[in-house]
Amino acid sequence: MTTTGRQLISTLSADGTMVLELEEKTFPQPTGNQVLVKMEAAPINPSDLFLITAGADLENATYEAGKVTMQIMPQLAAGQSGRHGKPQTVGNEGAGEVIAAGEGEQAQALLGQRVSCVPGNAFSEYAIADAMMCLPLGDHSAEEGASSFVNPMTALGFVETAKREGQDAIVHAAAASNLGQMLNRICQEDGMSLVNIVRKEAQVELLKDQGAAHVVNSSDDDYMKQLTAAIDATGAYLGFDPIGGGKTSDTVLRAMEQVAAAKMTEFSRYGSNQQKKMYIYGRLEMGPTILTPSYGFGWTVSGWLLMPFLASCDMQTMIALRQRVQDGLKTTFASSYKTRVSLDEMLTKDAMMDYAQMSTGEKYLVTPHG
Amino acid sequence: MTTTGRQLISTLSADGTMVLELEEKTFPQPTGNQVLVKMEAAPINPSDLFLITAGADLENATYEAGKVTMQIMPQLAAGQSGRHGKPQTVGNEGAGEVIAAGEGEQAQALLGQRVSCVPGNAFSEYAIADAMMCLPLGDHSAEEGASSFVNPMTALGFVETAKREGQDAIVHAAAASNLGQMLNRICQEDGMSLVNIVRKEAQVELLKDQGAAHVVNSSDDDYMKQLTAAIDATGAYLGFDPIGGGKTSDTVLRAMEQVAAAKMTEFSRYGSNQQKKMYIYGRLEMGPTILTPSYGFGWTVSGWLLMPFLASCDMQTMIALRQRVQDGLKTTFASSYKTRVSLDEMLTKDAMMDYAQMSTGEKYLVTPHG
């Protein structure tokens, strides 16, 4: 038995032309511990946008039914020579119904159930997924389970990373995002102090209403003062930054150093002995990361990605994390969406110009059969 | 018994005025495991210049006998509020004769000997030093022993750091420096592969004459090609960068990623899984460090300082490292100097404008009694 349906394909040419197209595809009968999922809901995460809108001239793109042709910034296109001419599927995660399963025990156990999954081609009517990575949703809707992997596991990964490094406090930038709100809830549950950095007064209120103790607004004139006070109060010398470009991490490192230096009794030309660390886990800004020589030599800036983190977890930890997500789908790990679009609507100019902005709290949900 | 002599003092005011002055000081009789060293030779290292010339307007400074008054860049002066109005001694290391010793056994054993030491006020006629940190020089001259701490221990620290992180190859920028030449010799002795980055053809020749297998010239048009070839040949995914500002580390990370990506069979939007790391251990350029989004998320940039590294070593390792330096003072750990200056000559405009440039291979040696 085979199943036929449409899926989104992204193809970049060496000349910088990127084509997004809904292509008819035949999905084979799953084998082993594979399952075939009829995709009902899939979020458009910032990490998905890299293959959809990153560096694209959306204003001057050509929009046809089920097909968009656009130009990518030359340096970005050149940096992706590995995918030139190689069609890529898109969509990290989603949820739907298991309509066929391989002969494997885990796969068979999921047959007929609604699950969340991480197929890598979630923007599709159907997807083959690994049963090991599927989360049975029980009575939850596909929409409730659609974002149960990337954001929940990332937020849990931040807390786990901080604990591993002996820290009991975290700084988080762009903290009003779905991910940030989740992190805020997890930190409260786990007794991990959290310094939330946001850009708008409404976001300050949002997080405070959700119990956040420390929210600082980078748009305020006294941002640096707010930030140092919060770092001083929490002892947060480890942070996570999804913006990447510009001075977000630099500013946090400067604030950390100011707090540490204020506690020193003697001046040192090398700065404080306090180790300060920022993880960059996204690229909401594609410009270069700027690090000023303002915090001595006791600092580290490092990339952070979900998959290598998960690879560093043992099976026991993985199962515990997944169980925690499953138990908290409607509470701790709940996501919200600005709007729902079909696969066709996802490729319209209005939608693309909107979700490409990755505005905080304005996430799109794709409903392939909706 | 007390001893009187002149020592260099650096004082920064809140208004950005920095005064360097030779002041008459009385040195007390050493106690415990302290020794009093009659300083004969002290190198001007880049790390010393932070308190002498960093950010200073040397062209328009006021030069008097034994005194220089200058203006420091406002942002740099503001960043050092911890030392405003607090006189600082200058000079990390040097060598001379132990003319008095505390009652401690280690101190007494050094009485009358020529030693190298790390007093923190090496630009002085006399200095109190910790006997534990002194290295007896035997028949070596003070000039031969003057640089036996900062550069040798730093170069050994790089190799030790690489080994700890499971690496068998290192990239080093500004590699023709005294430190770089030392590292080149150590790596050959230890079987550690080394990619040397230099800026001039003469420096390529210099290092190749000293047995370096991989020397790349950043001034060449095909620098990137040279660099990726050397990284590919050595598997060097760890580097040390004394320049700090600008794109030195960024370029090395890009080259590392290109080498790693070329070995991948499938494209990944997140870049290769190869972890890439650059340590910034100096600030030859005071501008911001620029990191472009060109190497995925598997990277780390971190400060590296000698003292925290040494603090991480056990006593056994420290003794072994010091013994190795002592055994190789005329060979592996030999330094060379462009010129020798007295304390008074050190504060002349010509000298300051020259050593402030920190040109490779043009190190100054201060001879306080010369």
XYZ file of C-alpha atoms in Angstrom:
740
model
C 0.000 0.000 0.000
C 1.251 3.451 -0.804
C -0.233 6.854 0.029
C -0.093 9.975 -2.093
C -0.092 13.571 -0.865
C 1.464 16.975 -1.268
C 4.573 18.122 0.604
C 6.591 21.329 0.642
C 10.004 21.222 -1.025
C 12.684 23.943 -0.885
C 15.332 24.015 -3.603
C 18.213 26.493 -3.751
C 20.227 26.940 -6.928
C 23.840 28.052 -7.100
C 22.692 31.368 -8.605
C 20.774 32.210 -5.402
C 17.287 31.375 -6.693
C 15.174 29.522 -4.137
C 11.978 27.732 -5.130
C 9.361 26.606 -2.603
C 6.901 24.198 -4.139
C 4.132 21.842 -3.085
C 4.948 18.589 -4.803
C 2.839 15.464 -5.131
C 4.686 12.607 -3.495
C 4.080 8.913 -2.945
C 4.750 7.727 0.599
C 5.699 4.044 0.895
C 4.385 1.548 3.409
C 6.420 2.151 6.591
C 8.861 -0.567 7.646
C 10.511 -1.579 10.908
C 9.776 1.010 13.592
C 8.569 3.609 11.120
C 5.020 4.949 11.146
C 3.095 6.865 8.494
C 1.425 9.927 9.993
C -1.427 11.853 8.405
C -0.201 15.336 9.387
C -2.886 17.508 10.973
C -0.897 20.392 12.471
C 2.697 21.655 12.246
C 4.120 24.899 13.709
C 6.374 27.215 11.695
C 9.350 27.508 14.050
C 12.236 29.959 13.553
C 14.426 26.935 12.855
C 12.139 26.003 9.931
C 12.386 29.448 8.377
C 16.026 28.921 7.448
C 14.826 26.839 4.469
C 11.766 28.994 3.735
C 12.430 32.715 4.095
C 15.940 33.350 5.504
C 17.715 36.010 3.474
C 14.968 35.994 0.834
C 13.650 38.994 -1.088
C 9.994 38.268 -0.321
C 8.796 41.616 -1.632
C 9.915 40.852 -5.175
C 9.312 37.116 -5.190
C 7.008 35.447 -7.732
C 3.957 33.924 -6.079
C 1.977 31.281 -7.977
C -0.480 28.683 -6.679
C 1.613 26.265 -4.609
C 4.899 27.766 -5.781
C 7.117 30.695 -4.786
C 10.312 31.731 -6.576
C 12.651 34.141 -4.835
C 16.215 35.435 -4.645
C 18.438 34.771 -1.596
C 21.187 37.133 -0.374
C 24.306 36.113 -2.347
C 26.588 35.493 0.692
C 23.925 33.342 2.353
C 23.321 31.362 -0.830
C 27.051 30.840 -1.292
C 27.351 29.603 2.301
C 24.863 26.824 1.565
C 26.658 25.269 -1.374
C 25.934 21.883 0.207
C 22.277 22.150 -0.764
C 22.576 23.723 -4.196
C 20.275 21.819 -6.513
C 19.283 19.352 -3.783
C 15.564 19.541 -2.902
C 15.008 19.770 0.874
C 11.893 18.797 2.805
C 10.752 21.317 5.416
C 9.070 21.268 8.839
C 10.746 19.845 11.920
C 7.744 18.765 13.920
C 3.995 18.315 13.954
C 1.177 16.054 15.002
C -1.339 13.791 13.330
C -2.801 10.306 13.147
C -0.784 7.130 12.610
C -2.475 5.493 9.610
C 0.103 2.804 8.892
C 2.956 1.226 10.835
C 5.976 -0.980 10.210
C 6.200 -4.439 11.695
C 8.212 -3.220 14.699
C 6.601 -3.453 18.128
C 6.866 0.258 18.915
C 5.427 1.185 15.535
C 2.541 -1.267 15.822
C 1.654 0.100 19.282
C 1.028 3.535 17.760
C -1.288 2.427 14.941
C -4.505 4.436 15.009
C -3.245 6.814 17.656
C -2.728 10.556 17.446
C 0.950 11.359 17.981
C 3.370 14.228 17.794
C 6.431 13.511 15.669
C 9.676 14.978 14.326
C 9.738 13.864 10.705
C 11.671 16.745 9.109
C 8.957 17.081 6.447
C 6.069 18.171 8.670
C 4.760 20.656 6.073
C 3.211 17.775 4.188
C -0.046 15.864 4.033
C 1.767 12.713 5.164
C 5.075 11.955 6.794
C 7.138 8.910 7.672
C 8.318 9.191 11.291
C 10.445 7.222 13.728
C 8.202 5.606 16.368
C 10.931 6.179 18.984
C 10.544 9.931 18.525
C 6.736 9.920 18.523
C 4.773 11.031 21.584
C 1.267 9.490 21.912
C -1.117 12.392 22.480
C -4.012 10.480 24.071
C -7.003 12.809 24.200
C -5.020 15.877 23.205
C -5.753 17.474 19.859
C -3.166 17.623 17.099
C -2.951 21.358 17.674
C -2.142 20.831 21.352
C 0.565 18.342 20.462
C 1.988 20.005 17.353
C 4.773 21.879 19.192
C 5.617 19.208 21.725
C 9.181 18.589 20.672
C 11.314 21.554 19.580
C 10.309 24.183 22.132
C 9.677 21.901 25.124
C 12.887 19.918 24.697
C 14.879 23.107 24.042
C 13.543 24.821 27.170
C 14.158 21.694 29.241
C 17.595 21.472 27.619
C 18.487 24.973 28.840
C 17.655 24.073 32.429
C 19.483 20.748 32.141
C 22.537 22.511 30.645
C 22.577 25.069 33.467
C 22.339 22.328 36.087
C 25.162 20.361 34.458
C 27.359 23.456 34.635
C 26.582 23.952 38.303
C 24.409 27.032 37.783
C 21.156 27.860 39.562
C 20.176 30.879 37.466
C 19.706 31.664 33.774
C 19.464 34.815 31.650
C 17.140 34.482 28.635
C 16.825 36.969 25.779
C 13.667 37.354 23.657
C 11.992 35.824 26.692
C 8.361 36.468 25.774
C 8.399 33.892 22.962
C 6.471 30.629 23.243
C 9.781 29.048 24.196
C 10.496 31.800 26.715
C 7.115 31.443 28.386
C 7.716 27.704 28.666
C 11.151 28.296 30.162
C 9.581 30.702 32.657
C 7.171 27.990 33.789
C 9.834 25.270 33.950
C 12.210 27.475 35.969
C 9.478 28.213 38.493
C 8.730 24.495 38.810
C 12.419 23.629 39.202
C 13.487 26.496 41.465
C 15.885 27.829 38.817
C 16.172 31.646 38.909
C 15.464 33.313 35.567
C 16.257 36.780 34.251
C 13.860 37.459 31.345
C 14.926 40.060 28.772
C 12.111 41.450 26.596
C 11.670 44.456 24.313
C 8.195 45.743 25.119
C 6.283 46.798 28.198
C 3.408 44.478 27.232
C 5.843 41.561 27.328
C 7.000 42.609 30.800
C 3.380 42.429 31.958
C 2.787 39.118 30.163
C 5.666 37.381 31.911
C 5.011 38.977 35.292
C 1.409 37.811 35.049
C 2.874 34.331 34.552
C 4.834 34.600 37.779
C 8.216 35.796 36.472
C 10.254 37.437 39.247
C 12.792 39.197 37.017
C 11.779 40.802 33.726
C 13.904 43.571 32.206
C 13.001 45.677 29.187
C 15.820 46.335 26.723
C 13.869 49.296 25.305
C 13.990 51.177 28.607
C 16.579 53.903 29.150
C 17.770 52.207 32.306
C 17.976 48.727 30.738
C 21.574 48.219 31.854
C 20.659 49.157 35.407
C 17.664 46.770 35.384
C 19.806 43.994 33.949
C 22.681 44.329 36.420
C 20.223 44.480 39.332
C 18.522 41.275 38.162
C 21.840 39.494 37.634
C 23.012 40.653 41.048
C 19.801 39.389 42.641
C 19.936 35.973 40.951
C 23.646 35.292 40.430
C 22.933 34.431 36.787
C 26.224 34.027 34.923
C 24.875 31.743 32.201
C 22.519 32.871 29.458
C 20.729 31.824 26.272
C 20.363 34.144 23.298
C 18.170 33.355 20.246
C 18.965 36.668 18.535
C 22.600 35.884 17.820
C 23.485 38.893 15.709
C 24.373 42.257 17.222
C 25.139 42.994 20.860
C 22.516 41.055 22.844
C 25.014 38.580 24.295
C 27.677 41.270 24.627
C 25.392 43.425 26.750
C 24.549 40.533 29.044
C 28.227 39.651 29.453
C 29.004 43.297 30.264
C 26.266 43.368 32.888
C 27.504 40.089 34.399
C 31.027 41.515 34.597
C 29.838 44.746 36.192
C 28.089 42.765 38.901
C 31.153 40.564 39.467
C 33.603 43.506 39.361
C 31.590 45.437 41.938
C 32.282 42.613 44.382
C 36.077 42.760 43.867
C 38.244 44.392 46.507
C 41.226 44.926 44.184
C 41.433 46.066 40.569
C 42.599 43.528 38.010
C 43.483 44.514 34.467
C 42.156 41.112 33.415
C 38.699 41.661 34.830
C 36.951 39.523 37.411
C 37.589 35.829 37.930
C 33.858 35.175 37.486
C 33.264 32.891 34.513
C 30.489 34.246 32.284
C 28.854 32.291 29.494
C 26.314 32.952 26.751
C 24.862 30.291 24.477
C 23.607 31.452 21.095
C 20.813 29.092 20.014
C 19.218 31.026 17.183
C 19.750 33.680 14.569
C 16.756 36.007 14.738
C 19.286 38.593 13.554
C 21.550 37.374 10.772
C 24.180 40.102 11.255
C 27.494 39.308 12.957
C 27.744 38.794 16.698
C 29.640 41.730 18.213
C 31.769 41.085 21.315
C 33.428 44.145 22.842
C 36.534 43.863 25.025
C 34.603 44.821 28.166
C 34.604 41.736 30.363
C 38.158 40.546 30.735
C 39.017 37.020 29.691
C 36.645 35.001 31.868
C 33.922 34.552 29.285
C 32.646 32.057 26.744
C 30.215 32.418 23.856
C 29.099 29.175 22.312
C 26.524 27.796 19.904
C 23.740 25.648 21.359
C 21.641 23.216 19.348
C 18.925 20.830 20.419
C 20.118 17.715 18.607
C 23.662 17.610 20.036
C 22.153 18.282 23.474
C 19.753 15.360 23.095
C 22.602 13.191 21.866
C 24.396 13.977 25.136
C 21.467 12.688 27.238
C 21.214 9.078 28.295
C 18.029 7.120 27.509
C 16.720 7.452 31.067
C 16.931 11.264 30.921
C 15.311 11.348 27.477
C 12.363 9.260 28.659
C 11.933 11.440 31.750
C 11.984 14.627 29.688
C 9.448 13.251 27.180
C 7.171 12.062 29.971
C 7.311 15.500 31.569
C 6.267 17.102 28.276
C 3.425 14.617 27.811
C 2.147 15.318 31.322
C 2.250 19.086 30.819
C 0.965 19.551 27.257
C -1.934 21.733 28.397
C -0.020 23.575 31.121
C 3.762 23.957 31.270
C 4.304 23.104 27.618
C 1.256 24.733 26.055
C 1.870 26.778 22.888
C -0.305 29.429 21.318
C -0.690 30.435 17.687
C -1.547 33.653 15.953
C -3.206 31.949 13.014
C -3.700 28.721 11.107
C -2.889 28.284 7.403
C -3.236 25.512 4.848
C -0.236 24.412 2.793
C -1.436 26.678 -0.035
C -2.031 29.663 2.252
C 1.450 29.157 3.724
C 2.929 30.110 0.335
C 1.022 33.379 -0.149
C 2.830 36.703 -0.022
C 0.809 38.014 2.914
C 1.524 34.973 5.069
C 5.210 34.734 4.178
C 5.895 38.439 4.774
C 4.235 38.042 8.159
C 5.716 34.865 9.594
C 9.169 35.712 8.212
C 9.327 38.484 10.803
C 9.324 35.929 13.618
C 7.512 38.410 15.853
C 7.245 37.306 19.447
C 3.909 35.621 20.154
C 2.851 35.474 16.494
C 3.524 31.879 15.586
C 1.816 30.220 12.597
C 0.349 26.734 12.601
C 0.130 24.830 9.325
C -2.875 22.485 8.953
C -2.077 20.339 5.878
C -5.531 18.822 5.706
C -7.373 21.882 7.074
C 67.170 46.648 56.867
C 65.282 48.425 54.115
C 66.257 49.095 50.518
C 65.390 52.147 48.441
C 64.910 52.302 44.689
C 62.764 53.626 41.893
C 59.748 51.812 40.477
C 57.229 52.564 37.751
C 53.733 53.509 38.858
C 50.648 53.903 36.617
C 47.739 56.000 37.869
C 44.485 56.543 35.974
C 42.078 59.291 36.974
C 38.340 59.262 36.436
C 38.754 62.018 33.802
C 40.851 59.667 31.625
C 44.258 61.145 32.486
C 46.905 58.472 32.975
C 50.238 59.273 34.640
C 53.251 56.974 34.416
C 55.902 57.945 36.933
C 59.123 56.582 38.391
C 58.705 56.874 42.124
C 61.255 56.423 44.882
C 60.081 53.579 47.095
C 61.362 51.871 50.228
C 61.299 48.066 50.065
C 61.028 46.326 53.444
C 63.027 43.346 54.631
C 61.254 40.277 53.120
C 59.458 37.936 55.503
C 58.350 34.300 55.369
C 58.943 32.876 51.900
C 59.439 36.281 50.291
C 62.674 37.326 48.663
C 63.945 40.781 47.691
C 65.230 40.765 44.119
C 67.544 43.382 42.623
C 65.869 43.514 39.187
C 68.313 43.282 36.304
C 66.052 42.592 33.314
C 62.296 42.666 32.649
C 60.518 42.225 29.274
C 57.706 44.535 28.171
C 55.010 41.995 27.341
C 51.710 42.837 25.615
C 49.989 42.044 28.913
C 52.049 44.789 30.607
C 51.053 47.398 28.046
C 47.476 47.467 29.297
C 48.667 49.671 32.183
C 51.222 51.612 30.127
C 49.998 52.486 26.644
C 46.602 50.842 25.947
C 44.183 53.370 24.468
C 46.593 56.249 25.140
C 47.174 59.289 22.943
C 50.953 58.916 22.908
C 51.438 61.501 20.175
C 50.081 64.309 22.348
C 51.283 63.104 25.739
C 53.545 65.244 27.955
C 56.959 63.665 28.381
C 59.131 64.792 31.317
C 62.121 63.065 32.902
C 60.720 59.988 34.616
C 57.112 61.046 34.044
C 54.545 60.820 31.222
C 51.037 62.309 31.310
C 48.523 61.157 28.701
C 44.853 60.848 27.844
C 43.130 57.458 27.575
C 40.193 56.706 25.249
C 37.062 57.634 27.267
C 35.278 54.261 26.976
C 38.431 52.415 28.015
C 38.998 54.743 30.979
C 35.379 54.370 32.060
C 35.680 50.586 31.866
C 38.485 50.668 34.416
C 36.680 52.532 37.162
C 38.119 49.992 39.606
C 41.564 51.571 39.302
C 40.641 55.244 39.178
C 42.948 57.086 41.559
C 44.624 53.854 42.669
C 48.346 53.717 41.739
C 49.271 50.424 40.058
C 52.717 48.827 39.858
C 53.700 47.505 36.433
C 55.721 44.619 35.018
C 54.667 40.993 35.348
C 58.015 39.263 35.249
C 61.769 39.696 35.225
C 65.034 38.391 36.592
C 67.699 39.545 39.026
C 69.694 38.692 42.121
C 68.160 37.723 45.455
C 69.768 40.170 47.915
C 67.578 39.441 50.950
C 65.270 36.632 51.987
C 62.595 35.900 54.570
C 63.155 33.265 57.217
C 61.290 30.603 55.199
C 63.306 27.648 53.951
C 62.524 28.187 50.275
C 63.382 31.871 50.515
C 66.676 31.220 52.340
C 67.696 28.680 49.693
C 67.563 31.395 47.022
C 69.703 33.990 48.850
C 72.536 35.187 46.631
C 71.185 33.380 43.562
C 70.036 34.817 40.262
C 66.374 34.019 39.748
C 63.486 34.790 37.469
C 60.385 36.010 39.282
C 56.799 37.214 38.798
C 56.511 40.157 41.197
C 53.966 42.336 39.375
C 56.284 45.340 39.729
C 59.161 44.155 37.568
C 59.740 47.638 36.110
C 61.524 48.597 39.297
C 65.020 48.582 40.734
C 63.900 46.134 43.403
C 60.966 43.810 43.878
C 59.563 41.586 46.594
C 58.758 38.167 45.113
C 57.284 34.858 46.235
C 60.046 32.238 46.476
C 57.571 29.583 45.265
C 57.252 31.405 41.949
C 61.005 32.044 41.535
C 63.066 29.928 39.147
C 66.786 29.680 40.016
C 68.724 30.571 36.858
C 72.050 28.902 37.687
C 74.619 30.121 35.165
C 72.027 31.787 32.939
C 72.104 35.567 32.647
C 69.231 37.726 33.855
C 68.458 38.497 30.216
C 68.196 34.790 29.420
C 65.860 34.277 32.356
C 63.814 37.486 32.163
C 61.005 36.000 30.072
C 60.914 32.574 31.663
C 57.389 32.762 33.037
C 54.678 34.472 30.966
C 55.516 33.234 27.467
C 56.835 29.760 28.348
C 53.976 28.941 30.706
C 51.419 30.355 28.243
C 52.794 28.307 25.336
C 52.933 25.184 27.500
C 49.418 26.037 28.700
C 48.101 26.027 25.123
C 49.458 22.535 24.502
C 48.177 21.328 27.877
C 44.736 22.835 27.170
C 44.589 21.145 23.756
C 45.566 17.785 25.247
C 42.936 18.125 27.991
C 40.302 18.715 25.323
C 41.375 15.655 23.398
C 42.933 17.566 20.514
C 46.178 16.776 18.717
C 46.414 19.929 16.628
C 46.338 23.677 17.256
C 45.822 26.796 15.128
C 47.813 29.826 16.315
C 47.410 33.402 15.071
C 50.210 35.996 15.159
C 52.415 32.935 15.233
C 55.788 34.596 14.584
C 55.860 36.251 18.020
C 58.330 35.147 20.697
C 55.449 33.161 22.162
C 54.568 31.727 18.753
C 58.122 30.607 18.075
C 58.186 28.916 21.475
C 54.888 27.188 20.738
C 56.294 26.003 17.415
C 59.243 24.387 19.196
C 57.088 22.838 21.946
C 54.629 21.389 19.423
C 57.463 19.772 17.490
C 58.841 18.273 20.698
C 55.412 17.013 21.765
C 54.144 15.765 18.399
C 51.278 18.290 18.430
C 50.374 19.532 14.928
C 50.424 23.314 14.576
C 48.924 25.642 11.976
C 50.836 28.937 12.183
C 49.092 32.065 10.883
C 51.379 35.016 10.111
C 51.064 38.263 8.145
C 54.345 38.523 6.272
C 56.381 36.386 3.917
C 59.482 36.935 6.107
C 57.571 35.396 9.022
C 56.655 32.390 6.877
C 60.348 31.865 6.193
C 61.294 32.420 9.846
C 58.933 29.719 11.117
C 59.696 27.289 8.289
C 63.394 27.682 9.058
C 62.472 26.662 12.603
C 60.871 23.471 11.361
C 57.222 24.547 11.132
C 55.251 22.243 8.800
C 52.217 24.511 8.321
C 52.594 28.281 7.968
C 49.871 30.324 6.242
C 50.087 33.995 5.353
C 46.948 36.042 5.990
C 48.200 38.728 3.577
C 48.149 36.343 0.631
C 45.218 36.404 -1.787
C 44.685 32.691 -1.293
C 44.874 32.851 2.528
C 41.566 31.049 2.972
C 42.699 28.273 0.656
C 46.007 27.930 2.524
C 44.220 27.911 5.863
C 41.615 25.280 4.947
C 44.329 23.075 3.431
C 46.399 23.284 6.634
C 43.366 22.585 8.841
C 42.413 19.665 6.621
C 45.942 18.272 6.814
C 46.199 18.585 10.613
C 42.601 18.210 11.843
C 43.047 21.366 13.942
C 39.669 22.408 15.384
C 41.078 24.324 18.367
C 42.922 27.623 18.101
C 44.487 30.468 20.060
C 44.135 34.097 18.993
C 46.075 36.963 20.648
C 44.579 39.597 18.347
C 41.056 39.388 19.753
C 39.474 42.269 17.867
C 38.208 41.916 14.295
C 37.747 38.716 12.331
C 40.830 36.631 13.072
C 38.948 34.007 15.079
C 35.935 34.234 12.778
C 38.053 33.432 9.728
C 39.609 30.415 11.427
C 36.178 29.122 12.491
C 34.917 29.571 8.918
C 37.872 27.622 7.572
C 37.361 24.850 10.148
C 33.704 24.606 9.148
C 34.525 24.497 5.437
C 36.848 21.572 6.041
C 34.262 19.773 8.201
C 31.383 20.517 5.810
C 33.318 19.159 2.847
C 33.384 15.778 4.586
C 29.585 15.705 5.064
C 27.494 13.504 2.824
C 24.225 15.347 3.519
C 23.431 19.045 3.826
C 22.412 20.312 7.261
C 21.009 23.787 7.794
C 22.758 23.765 11.184
C 26.216 23.209 9.775
C 28.549 20.359 10.577
C 28.589 18.438 13.854
C 32.300 19.207 14.217
C 32.933 21.233 17.376
C 35.179 24.228 16.655
C 36.810 26.360 19.328
C 38.878 29.531 19.458
C 40.492 30.899 22.605
C 41.157 34.636 22.683
C 44.163 35.216 24.940
C 45.095 38.784 24.062
C 43.850 42.055 22.660
C 46.436 43.206 20.129
C 43.399 44.815 18.490
C 41.056 46.568 20.902
C 38.084 46.666 18.498
C 35.164 44.280 18.960
C 35.411 40.620 18.051
C 33.241 39.960 14.988
C 31.603 36.542 14.645
C 29.649 35.956 11.441
C 26.870 33.342 11.213
C 28.959 31.122 8.946
C 29.733 28.001 10.916
C 26.493 26.658 12.297
C 26.095 26.206 16.027
C 28.984 23.869 16.792
C 31.440 26.527 17.889
C 32.827 28.184 20.995
C 34.832 31.357 21.487
C 36.292 31.803 24.929
C 38.788 33.951 26.813
C 42.015 32.276 27.931
C 44.246 33.608 30.675
C 47.437 32.215 32.153
C 46.590 32.555 35.843
C 43.284 30.629 35.798
C 45.030 27.966 33.705
C 47.827 27.646 36.259
C 45.269 27.539 39.056
C 43.728 24.523 37.287
C 47.047 22.608 37.357
C 48.027 20.370 40.247
C 51.390 20.915 41.975
C 52.990 17.981 40.172
C 52.129 19.435 36.764
C 53.330 22.904 37.793
C 56.699 21.548 38.929
C 57.089 19.549 35.711
C 56.286 22.581 33.572
C 58.712 24.815 35.493
C 61.469 22.190 35.269
C 60.939 21.938 31.535
C 61.331 25.706 31.190
C 64.487 25.712 33.322
C 66.002 22.939 31.192
C 65.217 24.749 27.955
C 66.002 28.389 28.717
C 68.613 28.599 25.953
C 66.738 26.438 23.464
C 62.976 25.808 23.490
C 62.178 28.787 25.705
C 64.749 31.315 24.457
C 63.455 34.829 23.847
C 64.971 37.585 21.755
C 64.740 41.350 22.142
C 64.873 44.227 19.728
C 66.451 46.604 22.207
C 67.239 47.285 25.863
C 66.106 50.407 27.716
C 66.618 51.828 31.201
C 63.623 52.823 33.318
C 64.114 56.442 32.162
C 64.446 55.488 28.491
C 61.289 53.369 28.805
C 59.316 56.602 29.363
C 60.589 58.514 26.325
C 58.276 59.277 23.426
C 60.372 57.369 20.882
C 60.421 54.210 22.973
C 56.749 54.328 23.928
C 55.516 54.982 20.378
C 57.608 52.007 19.283
C 56.818 49.313 21.847
C 53.151 50.325 21.975
C 52.824 48.895 18.442
C 53.592 45.405 19.760
C 55.199 44.536 16.426
C 56.052 40.878 16.071
C 59.690 40.188 16.968
C 60.330 43.670 18.354
C 60.143 43.087 22.090
C 61.759 45.530 24.533
C 63.788 44.525 27.575
C 63.959 46.898 30.532
C 67.243 46.896 32.473
C 66.464 48.836 35.685
C 70.100 49.043 36.763
C 71.566 49.189 33.236
